[in-house]
PDB file of C-alpha atoms in Angstrom:
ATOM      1  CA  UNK A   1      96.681 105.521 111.869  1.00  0.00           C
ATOM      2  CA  UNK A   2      97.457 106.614 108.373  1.00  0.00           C
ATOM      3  CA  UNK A   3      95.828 109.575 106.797  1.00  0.00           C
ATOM      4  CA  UNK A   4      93.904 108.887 103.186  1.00  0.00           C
ATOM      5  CA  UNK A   5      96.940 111.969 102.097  1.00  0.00           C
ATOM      6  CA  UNK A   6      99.904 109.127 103.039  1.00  0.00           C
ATOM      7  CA  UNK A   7      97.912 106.128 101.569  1.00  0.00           C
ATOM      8  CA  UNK A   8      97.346 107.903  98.294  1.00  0.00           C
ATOM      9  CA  UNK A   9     101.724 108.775  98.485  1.00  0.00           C
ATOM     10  CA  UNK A  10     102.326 105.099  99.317  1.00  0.00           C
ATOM     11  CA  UNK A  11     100.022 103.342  96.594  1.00  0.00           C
ATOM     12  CA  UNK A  12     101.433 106.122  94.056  1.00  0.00           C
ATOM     13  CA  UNK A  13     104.671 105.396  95.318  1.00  0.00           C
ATOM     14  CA  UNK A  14     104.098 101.748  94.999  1.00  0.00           C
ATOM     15  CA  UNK A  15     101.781 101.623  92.011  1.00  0.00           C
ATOM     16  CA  UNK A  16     102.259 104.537  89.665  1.00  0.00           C
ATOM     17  CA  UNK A  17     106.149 105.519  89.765  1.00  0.00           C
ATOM     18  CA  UNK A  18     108.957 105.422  91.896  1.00  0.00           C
ATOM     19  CA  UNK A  19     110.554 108.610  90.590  1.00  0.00           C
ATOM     20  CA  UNK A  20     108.393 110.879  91.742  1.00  0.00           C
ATOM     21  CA  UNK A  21     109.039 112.723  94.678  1.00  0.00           C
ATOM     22  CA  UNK A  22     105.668 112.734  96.962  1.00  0.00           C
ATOM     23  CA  UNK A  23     105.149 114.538  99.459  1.00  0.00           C
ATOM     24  CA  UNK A  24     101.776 115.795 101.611  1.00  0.00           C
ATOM     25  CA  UNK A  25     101.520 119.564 102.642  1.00  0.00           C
ATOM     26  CA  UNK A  26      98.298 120.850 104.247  1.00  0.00           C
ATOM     27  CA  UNK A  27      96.537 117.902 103.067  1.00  0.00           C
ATOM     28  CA  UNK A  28      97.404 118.065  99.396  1.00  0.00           C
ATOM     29  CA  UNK A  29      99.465 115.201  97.737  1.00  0.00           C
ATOM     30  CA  UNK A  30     102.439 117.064  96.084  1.00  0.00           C
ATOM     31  CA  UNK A  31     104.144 114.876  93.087  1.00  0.00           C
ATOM     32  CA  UNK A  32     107.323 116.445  91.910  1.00  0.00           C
ATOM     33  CA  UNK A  33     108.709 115.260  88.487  1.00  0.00           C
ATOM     34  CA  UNK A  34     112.031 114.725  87.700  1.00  0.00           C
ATOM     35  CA  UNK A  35     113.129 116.894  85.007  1.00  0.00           C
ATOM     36  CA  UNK A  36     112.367 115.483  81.672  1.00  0.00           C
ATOM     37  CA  UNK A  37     112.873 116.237  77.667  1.00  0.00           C
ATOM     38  CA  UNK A  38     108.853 116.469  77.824  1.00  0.00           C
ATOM     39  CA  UNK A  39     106.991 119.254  77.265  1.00  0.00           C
ATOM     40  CA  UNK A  40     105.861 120.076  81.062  1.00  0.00           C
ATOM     41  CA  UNK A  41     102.187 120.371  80.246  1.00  0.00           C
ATOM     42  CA  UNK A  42     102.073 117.028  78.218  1.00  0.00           C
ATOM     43  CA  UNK A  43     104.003 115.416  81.031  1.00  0.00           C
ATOM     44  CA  UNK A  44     101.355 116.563  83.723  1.00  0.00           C
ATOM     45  CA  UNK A  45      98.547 115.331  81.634  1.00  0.00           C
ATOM     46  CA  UNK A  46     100.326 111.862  81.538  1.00  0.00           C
ATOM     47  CA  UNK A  47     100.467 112.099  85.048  1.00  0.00           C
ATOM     48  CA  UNK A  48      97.108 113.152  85.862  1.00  0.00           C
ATOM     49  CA  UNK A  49      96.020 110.153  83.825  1.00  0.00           C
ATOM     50  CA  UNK A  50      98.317 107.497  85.888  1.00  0.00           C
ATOM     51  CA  UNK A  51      97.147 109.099  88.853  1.00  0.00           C
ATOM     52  CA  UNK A  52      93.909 109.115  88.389  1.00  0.00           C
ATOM     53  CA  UNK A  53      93.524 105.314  87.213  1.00  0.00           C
ATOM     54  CA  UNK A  54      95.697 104.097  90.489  1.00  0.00           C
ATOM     55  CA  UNK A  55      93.646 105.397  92.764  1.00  0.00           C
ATOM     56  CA  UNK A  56      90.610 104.272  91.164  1.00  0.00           C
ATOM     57  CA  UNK A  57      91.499 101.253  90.895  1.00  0.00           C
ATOM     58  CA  UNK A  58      93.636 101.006  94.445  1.00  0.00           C
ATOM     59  CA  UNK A  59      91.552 103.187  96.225  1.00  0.00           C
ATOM     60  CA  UNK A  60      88.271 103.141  95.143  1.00  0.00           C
ATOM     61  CA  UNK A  61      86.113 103.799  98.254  1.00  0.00           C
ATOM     62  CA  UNK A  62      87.011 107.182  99.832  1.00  0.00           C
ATOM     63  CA  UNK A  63      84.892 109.684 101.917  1.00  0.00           C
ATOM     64  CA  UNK A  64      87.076 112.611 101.091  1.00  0.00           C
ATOM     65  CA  UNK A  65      88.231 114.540  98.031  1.00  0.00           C
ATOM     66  CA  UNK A  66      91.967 114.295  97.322  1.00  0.00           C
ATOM     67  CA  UNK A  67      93.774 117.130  96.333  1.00  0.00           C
ATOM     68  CA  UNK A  68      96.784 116.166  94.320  1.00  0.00           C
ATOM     69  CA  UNK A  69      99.169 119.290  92.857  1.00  0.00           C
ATOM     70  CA  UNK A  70     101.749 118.200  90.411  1.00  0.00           C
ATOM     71  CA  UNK A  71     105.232 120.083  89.807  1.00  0.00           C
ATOM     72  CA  UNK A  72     107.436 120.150  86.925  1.00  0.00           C
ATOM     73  CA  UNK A  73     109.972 122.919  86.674  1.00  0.00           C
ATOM     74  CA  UNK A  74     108.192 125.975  86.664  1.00  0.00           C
ATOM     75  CA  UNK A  75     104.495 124.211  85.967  1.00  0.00           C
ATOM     76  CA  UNK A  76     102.302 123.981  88.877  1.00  0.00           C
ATOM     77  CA  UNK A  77      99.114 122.141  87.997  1.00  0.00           C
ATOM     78  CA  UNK A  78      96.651 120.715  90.679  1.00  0.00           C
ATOM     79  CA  UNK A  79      93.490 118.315  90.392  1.00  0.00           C
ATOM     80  CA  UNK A  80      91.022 116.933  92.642  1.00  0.00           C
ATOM     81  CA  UNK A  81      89.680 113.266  92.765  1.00  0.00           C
ATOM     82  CA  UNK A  82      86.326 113.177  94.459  1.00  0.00           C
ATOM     83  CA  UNK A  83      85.075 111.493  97.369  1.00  0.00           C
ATOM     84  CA  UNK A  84      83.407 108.151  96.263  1.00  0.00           C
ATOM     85  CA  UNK A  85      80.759 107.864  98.971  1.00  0.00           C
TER      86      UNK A  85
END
């Protein structure tokens, strides 16, 4: 059975962008970024934004928070999305 971790990497994968390398580690959903011209922080709060509408909208109904760390050179930025019931 697929963990909530891998379904959130899959409809990322799927949805959001497939440049991204996703991983899970210890149940957080890592999303490295390819390097960019971007400024990192701007490009993590793009991210954060894609992110967060995807799984709202793909996975709406979920009974556990997802922890989601994003990586872009030497910027490590995390975020949760909270459980939904």
């Amino acid at each position: 059975m697929e963990t909530l971790q891998e379904s959130v990497v899959n409809t990322i994968r799927e949805k959001c962008s497939s440049d991204w390398t996703l991983s899970v580690f210890n149940s957080h959903v890592i999303v490295n970024l390819p390097k960019t011209a971007e400024d990192q922080r701007a490009a993590y709060n793009t991210v954060k934004k894609q992110i967060t509408a995807c799984i709202k909208e793909h996975l709406p109904e979920r009974s556990t928070d997802i922890s989601i760390e994003v990586r872009s050179g030497s910027l490590n930025c995390g975020f949760k999305l909270g459980a939904t019931l």
